[in-house]
Amino acid sequence: MYRSGSDAPRPTVPRLSARRAYGIQRWVAPNRFYRAVARRLVRMPLAYRWFTAGERIAKQRLFGCRMCAQCALPVTGYACPMGCPKQLRNGPCGGVSPAGACEVYPEMRCVWVVAVERAQQGGHESDLLRLHRPVDHREWGRSSWVNYWLGRDDNLWTSADLRAGQPIHAESPIHAESPIHAESPIHAEPPNRAGPVS
Amino acid sequence: MSRLAEALRSGRFVVTAEIGPPRGADPDAVTDKAQLLRGWVDAANITDNQGAHVRLSSLAGGVLTMRAGVEPVVQLTCRDRNRLALQSELVSAGALGVPNVLLLTGDHPKFGDHPDAKPVFDLDGVQLVWTARTMRDNGRLISGRPVNPAPRWLIGSVENPFAPPQSFRAQRLAKKVAAGAEFVQTQFVFDREMFERWMVDVRELGIPDRCGILAGVGVVRSLRSLEYMRTKVPGIHVPDAIVARLRGVPGDRVAAEGARLCVETLQWLSTVDGVAGAHVMAFGAEQVVPEILEAARLGPGGPAHAAQRAEGVPNAG
């Protein structure tokens, strides 16, 4: 068996059924109330810490959450891709065993095999066609719910329309608006949202 | 600039092969292999620390291969580099005139000679393809900063039609094509039926019009290498009938039977609708590639034909 650090990403099986998870989606969708809560939380560091601790406990138990703070669950059949040893956010690698096991931890099922199954069960397979942008590693340990309610992760992935052809650098609101990170000169440069420059 | 792109546009059956760089600081180990392949293949992949084993870098190998007169496909994986290093490598490949890059996630360090290494995987394979296309076509880095002048390589990637979840494999390729992949090399085709099923999905998604499909073909040289492929390399599927066929011949004829199997697979692939060519992997036995391609009568046709074509003499093949 492969020996790895206790902190290394490792596949988990979601404890919440796909049907339940998609059902809960409606209850946490951003609205005026949640936005107001989120705005208050970012201004109150202690409350933010407690809120994030609660989120960590709940999502760790249910989904094996590792607190990347850029939650992909709603578009991956509520199976967390961050448990993949390669942290793949755009689908499975080529090493999945014929039985659907992870190549690194053969005793575990591949998170993407689980994700595809659950998305198909829930009639959400078109979600799997979205292109996920790279993870912002400054966000680890922060609250993905707050990010979600404030619309900071609106650009984490593209639409499921594979002909759209967007560039990868469409600046995510995490970079643009986060009160946590001072704007660096890199991000101060206006992103080119319009497509090809030439 | 990329002759591989030209060959893909020509509609002729395209052939690529693979050069595994050495562990030592020996340039001849690359150029000797390249010379064996010259004229027989449209381009040769230079692997990037293949199987998570330390080797001479793929970019250095690509430059050596170019010097030996073979067009390189420089592979780049997400295992060993974060997004800064990956983009830097892509810019460097552009500056050095590398005409093709092949972008993939890469094997996990678990399988290599440094299982104690930190796996990076800052980007995934799809994101790396997307990054490359944005750099080339939009002239931008992931950060949005300009890349000027933008590099001009052809962008390739990989797919495994044989691994679960099978229903998603063609869609995953469609994602890579949407991200910018212009050609794709597949895992070894030993199971024709399963490959054909995947190709049905691929054609249905209209992928062959936008992306050249190069089917992977492995040259089995011994029963030991067959066993290694089946049990030690993740993602390779060898049907029982093929195993029985190779085990059924005397030990000294396994290599010949493996070559024959390879020729048959290549000829079959050349008849499959939507397949643009093949990627032949010989695992260090590059000398057998010309024989196999000559027997299959596929690819550019050898140095003699290549020279004729350069002079404008029409090629009979």
Short mmCIF file of C-alpha atoms in Angstrom, two decimals:
data_model
loop_
_atom_site.label_atom_id
_atom_site.label_comp_id
_atom_site.label_asym_id
_atom_site.label_seq_id
_atom_site.Cartn_x
_atom_site.Cartn_y
_atom_site.Cartn_z
CA MET A 1 0.00 0.00 0.00
CA TYR A 2 1.17 3.53 -0.77
CA ARG A 3 2.32 5.39 2.30
CA SER A 4 1.49 9.08 2.21
CA GLY A 5 1.31 11.96 4.63
CA SER A 6 -1.89 12.32 6.63
CA ASP A 7 -2.38 15.65 4.90
CA ALA A 8 -2.14 14.27 1.37
CA PRO A 9 -5.30 14.36 -0.75
CA ARG A 10 -7.08 11.02 -0.60
CA PRO A 11 -10.38 9.96 -2.18
CA THR A 12 -13.43 9.75 0.07
CA VAL A 13 -16.94 8.51 -0.51
CA PRO A 14 -19.59 11.20 0.01
CA ARG A 15 -21.90 10.36 2.94
CA LEU A 16 -24.76 12.36 1.53
CA SER A 17 -26.70 10.83 -1.37
CA ALA A 18 -26.62 12.74 -4.65
CA ARG A 19 -30.37 13.31 -4.44
CA ARG A 20 -30.17 14.85 -0.97
CA ALA A 21 -27.17 16.96 -1.93
CA TYR A 22 -28.88 18.38 -5.02
CA GLY A 23 -31.94 18.99 -2.81
CA ILE A 24 -29.94 21.03 -0.31
CA GLN A 25 -28.49 23.10 -3.15
CA ARG A 26 -31.73 25.12 -3.25
CA TRP A 27 -31.47 25.98 0.44
CA VAL A 28 -27.99 27.46 0.30
CA ALA A 29 -28.29 29.35 -3.01
CA PRO A 30 -27.21 32.98 -2.65
CA ASN A 31 -29.98 35.41 -1.73
CA ARG A 32 -30.17 38.80 -0.02
CA PHE A 33 -30.09 37.28 3.44
CA TYR A 34 -27.04 35.08 2.82
CA ARG A 35 -25.23 37.93 1.10
CA ALA A 36 -25.84 40.16 4.11
CA VAL A 37 -24.60 37.42 6.47
CA ALA A 38 -21.50 36.87 4.34
CA ARG A 39 -20.73 40.59 4.19
CA ARG A 40 -20.98 40.82 7.99
CA LEU A 41 -18.85 37.73 8.49
CA VAL A 42 -15.93 39.09 6.46
CA ARG A 43 -15.94 42.17 8.68
CA MET A 44 -15.94 40.14 11.94
CA PRO A 45 -12.78 37.98 12.08
CA LEU A 46 -13.82 35.96 15.16
CA ALA A 47 -17.31 35.19 13.82
CA TYR A 48 -15.74 34.33 10.46
CA ARG A 49 -13.43 31.85 12.19
CA TRP A 50 -16.28 30.15 14.05
CA PHE A 51 -18.43 30.04 10.94
CA THR A 52 -15.57 28.53 8.93
CA ALA A 53 -14.90 25.96 11.67
CA GLY A 54 -18.55 24.86 11.46
CA GLU A 55 -18.38 24.65 7.71
CA ARG A 56 -15.21 22.57 7.96
CA ILE A 57 -16.78 20.05 10.37
CA ALA A 58 -19.97 19.66 8.32
CA LYS A 59 -18.33 19.40 4.89
CA GLN A 60 -15.45 17.25 6.10
CA ARG A 61 -17.92 14.67 7.48
CA LEU A 62 -20.21 14.76 4.46
CA PHE A 63 -17.80 15.13 1.56
CA GLY A 64 -14.23 14.73 2.87
CA CYS A 65 -13.84 18.50 2.34
CA ARG A 66 -10.26 19.79 2.44
CA MET A 67 -11.26 23.50 2.57
CA CYS A 68 -9.93 24.70 -0.78
CA ALA A 69 -12.62 27.42 -0.46
CA GLN A 70 -13.49 27.17 -4.15
CA CYS A 71 -16.18 24.56 -3.87
CA ALA A 72 -16.73 22.47 -7.01
CA LEU A 73 -19.31 20.15 -5.40
CA PRO A 74 -22.40 21.65 -7.12
CA VAL A 75 -21.02 20.73 -10.56
CA THR A 76 -19.26 17.45 -9.71
CA GLY A 77 -22.24 15.41 -8.51
CA TYR A 78 -21.36 16.43 -4.95
CA ALA A 79 -18.25 14.23 -4.99
CA CYS A 80 -15.21 16.31 -4.03
CA PRO A 81 -12.46 16.34 -6.70
CA MET A 82 -9.94 17.74 -4.23
CA GLY A 83 -9.64 14.27 -2.69
CA CYS A 84 -8.08 13.09 -5.97
CA PRO A 85 -4.33 12.55 -5.32
CA LYS A 86 -3.71 14.65 -8.45
CA GLN A 87 -6.36 17.22 -7.46
CA LEU A 88 -7.93 16.95 -10.90
CA ARG A 89 -10.86 19.34 -11.28
CA ASN A 90 -11.66 18.58 -14.92
CA GLY A 91 -12.26 14.83 -14.92
CA PRO A 92 -10.51 11.55 -14.18
CA CYS A 93 -6.91 10.72 -15.07
CA GLY A 94 -6.05 7.82 -17.37
CA GLY A 95 -4.95 5.52 -14.55
CA VAL A 96 -8.36 4.50 -13.20
CA SER A 97 -8.44 0.68 -12.81
CA PRO A 98 -10.97 -1.37 -14.81
CA ALA A 99 -12.97 -1.71 -11.57
CA GLY A 100 -13.03 2.08 -11.13
CA ALA A 101 -10.39 2.28 -8.39
CA CYS A 102 -7.93 5.12 -7.82
CA GLU A 103 -4.44 4.32 -9.17
CA VAL A 104 -2.73 5.77 -6.10
CA TYR A 105 -5.08 4.29 -3.46
CA PRO A 106 -6.41 1.09 -5.10
CA GLU A 107 -8.62 0.43 -2.06
CA MET A 108 -10.62 3.61 -2.85
CA ARG A 109 -12.93 4.36 -5.78
CA CYS A 110 -11.82 7.14 -8.13
CA VAL A 111 -13.56 10.37 -7.08
CA TRP A 112 -14.40 11.08 -10.73
CA VAL A 113 -15.98 7.67 -11.27
CA VAL A 114 -18.19 8.51 -8.28
CA ALA A 115 -18.79 12.06 -9.53
CA VAL A 116 -19.85 10.94 -13.02
CA GLU A 117 -22.18 8.32 -11.53
CA ARG A 118 -23.82 10.79 -9.16
CA ALA A 119 -24.14 13.56 -11.75
CA GLN A 120 -25.78 11.11 -14.16
CA GLN A 121 -28.16 9.86 -11.44
CA GLY A 122 -29.19 13.42 -10.71
CA GLY A 123 -29.61 14.31 -14.39
CA HIS A 124 -26.75 16.81 -14.13
CA GLU A 125 -24.23 15.21 -16.50
CA SER A 126 -23.90 18.37 -18.61
CA ASP A 127 -22.23 19.99 -15.57
CA LEU A 128 -19.27 17.70 -16.15
CA LEU A 129 -18.49 19.48 -19.43
CA ARG A 130 -17.59 22.74 -17.70
CA LEU A 131 -13.93 23.79 -17.81
CA HIS A 132 -12.66 24.46 -14.29
CA ARG A 133 -10.11 27.25 -13.85
CA PRO A 134 -7.01 26.67 -11.70
CA VAL A 135 -7.44 26.77 -7.92
CA ASP A 136 -6.41 29.97 -6.12
CA HIS A 137 -4.07 28.57 -3.46
CA ARG A 138 -4.34 31.70 -1.32
CA GLU A 139 -7.89 30.71 -0.39
CA TRP A 140 -7.15 27.41 1.41
CA GLY A 141 -8.80 27.25 4.82
CA ARG A 142 -11.26 30.04 4.12
CA SER A 143 -15.04 29.68 3.88
CA SER A 144 -16.33 28.56 0.49
CA TRP A 145 -19.88 29.42 1.56
CA VAL A 146 -18.92 33.04 2.15
CA ASN A 147 -17.09 33.08 -1.21
CA TYR A 148 -20.14 31.55 -2.88
CA TRP A 149 -22.66 33.96 -1.34
CA LEU A 150 -20.50 36.97 -2.21
CA GLY A 151 -20.20 35.79 -5.83
CA ARG A 152 -16.43 35.55 -5.55
CA ASP A 153 -16.34 32.17 -7.24
CA ASP A 154 -18.60 33.02 -10.17
CA ASN A 155 -15.73 32.44 -12.60
CA LEU A 156 -14.43 29.15 -11.22
CA TRP A 157 -15.75 27.30 -14.25
CA THR A 158 -17.16 28.04 -17.71
CA SER A 159 -20.59 27.24 -19.06
CA ALA A 160 -21.18 23.69 -20.25
CA ASP A 161 -21.13 24.98 -23.85
CA LEU A 162 -17.91 23.53 -25.20
CA ARG A 163 -17.87 25.87 -28.20
CA ALA A 164 -17.57 28.99 -26.05
CA GLY A 165 -13.76 29.15 -26.30
CA GLN A 166 -13.06 31.48 -23.38
CA PRO A 167 -9.47 32.24 -22.28
CA ILE A 168 -8.29 30.75 -19.01
CA HIS A 169 -7.40 34.11 -17.52
CA ALA A 170 -10.93 35.58 -17.28
CA GLU A 171 -10.16 37.09 -13.91
CA SER A 172 -12.09 35.41 -11.14
CA PRO A 173 -13.78 37.68 -8.63
CA ILE A 174 -11.67 36.03 -5.93
CA HIS A 175 -8.69 37.83 -7.40
CA ALA A 176 -10.50 41.03 -8.09
CA GLU A 177 -12.53 41.77 -4.97
CA SER A 178 -11.17 39.80 -2.07
CA PRO A 179 -10.74 42.10 0.93
CA ILE A 180 -8.23 39.61 2.29
CA HIS A 181 -5.53 40.05 -0.33
CA ALA A 182 -4.07 43.41 -1.22
CA GLU A 183 -4.20 43.93 -4.97
CA SER A 184 -0.89 42.98 -6.44
CA PRO A 185 0.34 44.73 -9.58
CA ILE A 186 -0.25 41.48 -11.48
CA HIS A 187 -3.94 41.61 -10.77
CA ALA A 188 -4.20 45.35 -11.12
CA GLU A 189 -3.70 44.91 -14.83
CA PRO A 190 -7.14 44.83 -16.47
CA PRO A 191 -8.03 41.33 -17.61
CA ASN A 192 -8.75 40.83 -21.26
CA ARG A 193 -12.29 39.50 -21.15
CA ALA A 194 -13.06 40.16 -24.79
CA GLY A 195 -11.03 37.27 -26.20
CA PRO A 196 -8.12 37.41 -28.64
CA VAL A 197 -6.12 40.61 -28.47
CA SER A 198 -4.97 40.64 -32.06
CA MET B 1 6.10 25.75 -38.73
CA SER B 2 4.81 22.42 -37.42
CA ARG B 3 5.16 19.71 -40.08
CA LEU B 4 2.96 17.53 -37.87
CA ALA B 5 0.17 20.09 -38.30
CA GLU B 6 0.72 20.00 -42.06
CA ALA B 7 0.64 16.20 -42.12
CA LEU B 8 -2.60 16.23 -40.11
CA ARG B 9 -4.13 18.67 -42.58
CA SER B 10 -2.99 16.55 -45.57
CA GLY B 11 -5.33 13.71 -44.56
CA ARG B 12 -2.55 11.09 -44.90
CA PHE B 13 -2.19 8.57 -42.05
CA VAL B 14 0.15 10.35 -39.63
CA VAL B 15 2.70 8.51 -37.50
CA THR B 16 4.44 9.68 -34.36
CA ALA B 17 6.81 7.72 -32.14
CA GLU B 18 8.41 8.18 -28.77
CA ILE B 19 11.93 8.91 -27.56
CA GLY B 20 12.58 8.31 -23.88
CA PRO B 21 15.49 10.53 -22.78
CA PRO B 22 18.39 8.97 -20.82
CA ARG B 23 19.11 9.16 -17.11
CA GLY B 24 22.70 10.16 -17.84
CA ALA B 25 24.04 13.40 -19.29
CA ASP B 26 24.50 11.80 -22.72
CA PRO B 27 23.19 13.72 -25.74
CA ASP B 28 23.90 10.79 -28.10
CA ALA B 29 21.32 8.66 -26.29
CA VAL B 30 18.70 11.02 -27.73
CA THR B 31 20.22 11.75 -31.14
CA ASP B 32 20.92 8.05 -31.87
CA LYS B 33 17.27 7.21 -31.28
CA ALA B 34 16.16 10.21 -33.33
CA GLN B 35 18.36 9.11 -36.24
CA LEU B 36 16.71 5.68 -36.25
CA LEU B 37 13.33 7.36 -36.62
CA ARG B 38 14.27 10.08 -39.10
CA GLY B 39 12.08 9.99 -42.20
CA TRP B 40 9.88 7.21 -40.83
CA VAL B 41 7.73 9.31 -38.50
CA ASP B 42 6.15 12.74 -38.77
CA ALA B 43 7.28 13.65 -35.27
CA ALA B 44 8.67 12.05 -32.14
CA ASN B 45 7.50 12.67 -28.57
CA ILE B 46 10.14 13.44 -25.98
CA THR B 47 8.77 12.21 -22.66
CA ASP B 48 8.88 14.32 -19.50
CA ASN B 49 10.35 12.25 -16.63
CA GLN B 50 8.31 9.31 -17.88
CA GLY B 51 6.62 7.19 -15.26
CA ALA B 52 7.85 9.71 -12.66
CA HIS B 53 11.49 8.65 -13.21
CA VAL B 54 14.19 11.30 -13.45
CA ARG B 55 15.51 11.75 -16.99
CA LEU B 56 17.09 14.45 -19.14
CA SER B 57 14.43 17.15 -19.54
CA SER B 58 11.94 16.95 -22.37
CA LEU B 59 12.83 20.44 -23.59
CA ALA B 60 16.54 19.59 -23.80
CA GLY B 61 15.61 16.30 -25.47
CA GLY B 62 13.42 18.21 -27.92
CA VAL B 63 16.28 20.48 -28.94
CA LEU B 64 18.62 17.49 -29.40
CA THR B 65 15.94 15.74 -31.48
CA MET B 66 15.53 18.81 -33.70
CA ARG B 67 19.30 18.89 -34.23
CA ALA B 68 19.13 15.27 -35.37
CA GLY B 69 16.60 16.24 -38.04
CA VAL B 70 13.44 14.90 -36.42
CA GLU B 71 10.50 17.09 -35.49
CA PRO B 72 9.90 16.86 -31.72
CA VAL B 73 6.71 16.82 -29.69
CA VAL B 74 7.85 18.08 -26.29
CA GLN B 75 5.82 16.56 -23.47
CA LEU B 76 5.09 18.54 -20.34
CA THR B 77 3.37 17.20 -17.23
CA CYS B 78 1.77 18.91 -14.24
CA ARG B 79 3.44 16.56 -11.75
CA ASP B 80 6.75 18.35 -11.26
CA ARG B 81 6.03 22.02 -11.92
CA ASN B 82 3.65 24.68 -10.69
CA ARG B 83 1.96 27.17 -13.02
CA LEU B 84 4.95 29.52 -13.09
CA ALA B 85 7.37 26.79 -14.16
CA LEU B 86 4.92 25.32 -16.68
CA GLN B 87 4.30 28.65 -18.41
CA SER B 88 8.02 29.42 -18.36
CA GLU B 89 8.72 26.05 -20.01
CA LEU B 90 6.07 26.76 -22.66
CA VAL B 91 7.58 30.17 -23.44
CA SER B 92 11.03 28.56 -23.64
CA ALA B 93 9.75 25.87 -26.02
CA GLY B 94 8.37 28.67 -28.20
CA ALA B 95 11.65 30.60 -28.16
CA LEU B 96 13.67 27.49 -29.06
CA GLY B 97 11.44 26.79 -32.05
CA VAL B 98 9.81 23.64 -30.68
CA PRO B 99 6.91 23.10 -33.10
CA ASN B 100 4.69 20.84 -30.98
CA VAL B 101 3.92 20.40 -27.29
CA LEU B 102 1.98 17.59 -25.64
CA LEU B 103 0.39 18.58 -22.34
CA LEU B 104 -0.74 16.09 -19.74
CA THR B 105 -1.37 15.62 -16.04
CA GLY B 106 1.38 13.02 -15.59
CA ASP B 107 1.85 9.88 -13.54
CA HIS B 108 1.77 10.15 -9.75
CA PRO B 109 5.24 10.10 -8.05
CA LYS B 110 4.12 6.90 -6.32
CA PHE B 111 5.01 5.00 -9.50
CA GLY B 112 8.47 6.49 -9.99
CA ASP B 113 11.98 6.47 -8.60
CA HIS B 114 11.25 9.24 -6.07
CA PRO B 115 8.00 8.23 -4.34
CA ASP B 116 9.05 10.58 -1.53
CA ALA B 117 8.71 13.63 -3.83
CA LYS B 118 6.08 16.32 -3.41
CA PRO B 119 3.44 15.84 -6.10
CA VAL B 120 2.77 19.31 -7.51
CA PHE B 121 -0.39 19.08 -9.66
CA ASP B 122 -0.95 22.85 -9.35
CA LEU B 123 -2.79 22.66 -12.71
CA ASP B 124 -4.46 19.63 -14.24
CA GLY B 125 -3.92 18.45 -17.82
CA VAL B 126 -7.02 20.23 -19.13
CA GLN B 127 -6.01 23.49 -17.45
CA LEU B 128 -2.48 23.19 -18.88
CA VAL B 129 -3.90 22.79 -22.41
CA TRP B 130 -6.16 25.78 -21.76
CA THR B 131 -3.22 27.81 -20.45
CA ALA B 132 -1.21 27.03 -23.59
CA ARG B 133 -4.02 28.05 -25.91
CA THR B 134 -4.54 31.29 -23.98
CA MET B 135 -0.81 32.04 -24.20
CA ARG B 136 -0.69 31.39 -27.93
CA ASP B 137 -4.05 32.71 -29.19
CA ASN B 138 -4.75 35.46 -26.66
CA GLY B 139 -1.12 36.29 -25.91
CA ARG B 140 -1.82 36.11 -22.17
CA LEU B 141 -0.59 34.23 -19.13
CA ILE B 142 -2.98 32.78 -16.53
CA SER B 143 -2.44 36.01 -14.59
CA GLY B 144 -3.62 38.03 -17.60
CA ARG B 145 -0.18 39.48 -18.25
CA PRO B 146 0.82 39.71 -21.92
CA VAL B 147 3.14 37.18 -23.59
CA ASN B 148 4.83 39.01 -26.41
CA PRO B 149 5.60 37.58 -28.89
CA ALA B 150 3.29 34.68 -28.25
CA PRO B 151 4.72 31.16 -28.80
CA ARG B 152 3.49 29.24 -31.83
CA TRP B 153 3.49 25.51 -31.11
CA LEU B 154 0.80 23.02 -32.03
CA ILE B 155 -1.00 21.83 -28.87
CA GLY B 156 -1.51 18.15 -28.18
CA SER B 157 -2.84 16.09 -25.30
CA VAL B 158 -3.66 12.50 -24.35
CA GLU B 159 -6.71 10.38 -23.55
CA ASN B 160 -7.31 6.85 -22.30
CA PRO B 161 -10.37 5.36 -24.06
CA PHE B 162 -10.12 2.17 -21.98
CA ALA B 163 -10.38 3.44 -18.38
CA PRO B 164 -13.61 4.05 -16.45
CA PRO B 165 -15.81 6.03 -16.48
CA GLN B 166 -16.11 4.92 -20.12
CA SER B 167 -19.26 6.94 -20.76
CA PHE B 168 -17.32 10.12 -19.93
CA ARG B 169 -14.05 9.46 -21.79
CA ALA B 170 -15.08 10.99 -25.14
CA GLN B 171 -16.57 13.99 -23.33
CA ARG B 172 -13.35 14.45 -21.43
CA LEU B 173 -11.54 14.61 -24.76
CA ALA B 174 -14.16 17.12 -25.95
CA LYS B 175 -13.25 19.25 -22.92
CA LYS B 176 -9.58 19.10 -23.88
CA VAL B 177 -10.44 20.07 -27.45
CA ALA B 178 -12.53 22.98 -26.15
CA ALA B 179 -9.53 23.95 -24.00
CA GLY B 180 -7.31 23.97 -27.10
CA ALA B 181 -6.00 20.47 -27.94
CA GLU B 182 -5.41 20.12 -31.70
CA PHE B 183 -4.19 16.54 -31.63
CA VAL B 184 -4.46 13.76 -29.10
CA GLN B 185 -2.54 10.55 -28.57
CA THR B 186 -4.38 7.67 -26.92
CA GLN B 187 -3.37 4.90 -24.55
CA PHE B 188 -2.34 1.64 -26.32
CA VAL B 189 -5.02 0.14 -28.50
CA PHE B 190 -5.03 -3.61 -27.78
CA ASP B 191 -8.81 -3.88 -27.41
CA ARG B 192 -10.24 -2.92 -30.81
CA GLU B 193 -13.85 -3.32 -29.74
CA MET B 194 -13.53 -0.94 -26.82
CA PHE B 195 -11.61 1.56 -28.97
CA GLU B 196 -14.28 1.41 -31.67
CA ARG B 197 -16.99 2.09 -29.05
CA TRP B 198 -15.06 5.15 -27.87
CA MET B 199 -14.60 6.32 -31.48
CA VAL B 200 -18.38 6.20 -32.00
CA ASP B 201 -18.77 8.73 -29.15
CA VAL B 202 -15.82 10.75 -30.45
CA ARG B 203 -17.32 10.99 -33.93
CA GLU B 204 -20.74 11.83 -32.50
CA LEU B 205 -19.17 14.82 -30.71
CA GLY B 206 -17.58 15.95 -34.00
CA ILE B 207 -14.09 15.78 -32.49
CA PRO B 208 -12.15 14.41 -35.53
CA ASP B 209 -12.89 17.65 -37.46
CA ARG B 210 -11.18 19.76 -34.82
CA CYS B 211 -8.56 17.46 -33.36
CA GLY B 212 -6.33 14.80 -34.94
CA ILE B 213 -6.81 11.46 -33.19
CA LEU B 214 -3.54 9.49 -33.05
CA ALA B 215 -4.20 6.01 -31.69
CA GLY B 216 -1.52 4.61 -29.39
CA VAL B 217 0.13 1.38 -30.48
CA GLY B 218 2.55 -0.56 -28.29
CA VAL B 219 5.27 -2.89 -29.52
CA VAL B 220 5.38 -5.93 -27.21
CA ARG B 221 8.95 -7.29 -27.24
CA SER B 222 8.74 -10.01 -24.58
CA LEU B 223 6.31 -11.70 -22.22
CA ARG B 224 8.02 -9.91 -19.37
CA SER B 225 7.31 -6.50 -20.85
CA LEU B 226 3.72 -7.60 -21.52
CA GLU B 227 3.33 -8.59 -17.86
CA TYR B 228 4.87 -5.30 -16.76
CA MET B 229 2.45 -3.33 -18.94
CA ARG B 230 -0.56 -5.28 -17.72
CA THR B 231 0.20 -5.19 -14.02
CA LYS B 232 2.53 -2.29 -13.28
CA VAL B 233 1.44 0.53 -15.58
CA PRO B 234 -1.94 2.02 -14.64
CA GLY B 235 -4.53 2.43 -17.36
CA ILE B 236 -3.36 -0.20 -19.88
CA HIS B 237 -5.95 -2.75 -20.94
CA VAL B 238 -4.78 -5.94 -22.71
CA PRO B 239 -7.59 -8.37 -23.61
CA ASP B 240 -7.08 -12.06 -22.75
CA ALA B 241 -7.08 -13.07 -26.43
CA ILE B 242 -3.97 -10.92 -27.05
CA VAL B 243 -2.22 -12.32 -23.98
CA ALA B 244 -3.02 -15.87 -25.11
CA ARG B 245 -1.75 -15.13 -28.61
CA LEU B 246 1.62 -13.84 -27.37
CA ARG B 247 1.99 -16.62 -24.79
CA GLY B 248 1.16 -19.18 -27.45
CA VAL B 249 4.36 -18.73 -29.45
CA PRO B 250 7.84 -20.04 -28.50
CA GLY B 251 9.87 -17.65 -26.33
CA ASP B 252 12.24 -16.64 -29.13
CA ARG B 253 9.36 -15.66 -31.41
CA VAL B 254 7.45 -13.38 -29.00
CA ALA B 255 9.17 -10.26 -30.34
CA ALA B 256 8.29 -11.16 -33.94
CA GLU B 257 4.69 -11.92 -32.95
CA GLY B 258 4.51 -8.63 -31.04
CA ALA B 259 5.72 -6.78 -34.14
CA ARG B 260 3.17 -8.62 -36.30
CA LEU B 261 0.40 -7.69 -33.85
CA CYS B 262 1.56 -4.08 -34.07
CA VAL B 263 1.49 -4.09 -37.87
CA GLU B 264 -2.03 -5.58 -37.89
CA THR B 265 -3.26 -3.01 -35.37
CA LEU B 266 -1.78 -0.16 -37.42
CA GLN B 267 -3.39 -1.42 -40.61
CA TRP B 268 -6.73 -1.81 -38.88
CA LEU B 269 -6.48 1.68 -37.38
CA SER B 270 -5.85 3.18 -40.81
CA THR B 271 -9.34 1.96 -41.78
CA VAL B 272 -11.16 3.36 -38.73
CA ASP B 273 -13.23 6.42 -39.57
CA GLY B 274 -11.99 9.51 -37.73
CA VAL B 275 -8.54 8.17 -36.82
CA ALA B 276 -5.87 10.53 -38.19
CA GLY B 277 -2.87 8.38 -37.42
CA ALA B 278 -0.99 6.40 -34.82
CA HIS B 279 1.50 6.96 -32.04
CA VAL B 280 3.92 4.03 -31.89
CA MET B 281 5.60 3.34 -28.56
CA ALA B 282 8.50 0.89 -28.64
CA PHE B 283 9.87 1.33 -25.08
CA GLY B 284 13.49 1.84 -25.95
CA ALA B 285 13.46 -0.52 -28.96
CA GLU B 286 13.22 2.33 -31.49
CA GLN B 287 15.10 0.25 -34.09
CA VAL B 288 11.99 -1.89 -34.69
CA VAL B 289 9.78 1.11 -35.54
CA PRO B 290 11.00 1.51 -39.16
CA GLU B 291 10.50 -2.24 -39.86
CA ILE B 292 6.99 -2.11 -38.47
CA LEU B 293 6.05 0.99 -40.42
CA GLU B 294 7.55 -0.43 -43.61
CA ALA B 295 5.59 -3.66 -43.15
CA ALA B 296 2.41 -1.69 -42.48
CA ARG B 297 3.16 0.69 -45.37
CA LEU B 298 2.11 3.66 -43.24
CA GLY B 299 3.65 7.00 -42.35
CA PRO B 300 6.04 9.22 -44.34
CA GLY B 301 7.73 6.10 -45.77
CA GLY B 302 11.37 6.32 -44.68
CA PRO B 303 14.31 8.64 -45.37
CA ALA B 304 14.35 7.87 -49.12
CA HIS B 305 10.74 8.92 -49.54
CA ALA B 306 11.23 11.92 -47.30
CA ALA B 307 14.14 13.10 -49.46
CA GLN B 308 12.09 12.60 -52.62
CA ARG B 309 9.24 14.61 -51.18
CA ALA B 310 11.61 17.39 -50.25
CA GLU B 311 12.64 17.55 -53.92
CA GLY B 312 9.04 17.58 -55.03
CA VAL B 313 8.96 14.03 -56.45
CA PRO B 314 5.47 12.63 -55.90
CA ASN B 315 5.25 9.88 -53.34
CA ALA B 316 3.71 6.64 -54.52
CA GLY B 317 2.59 5.58 -51.02
#
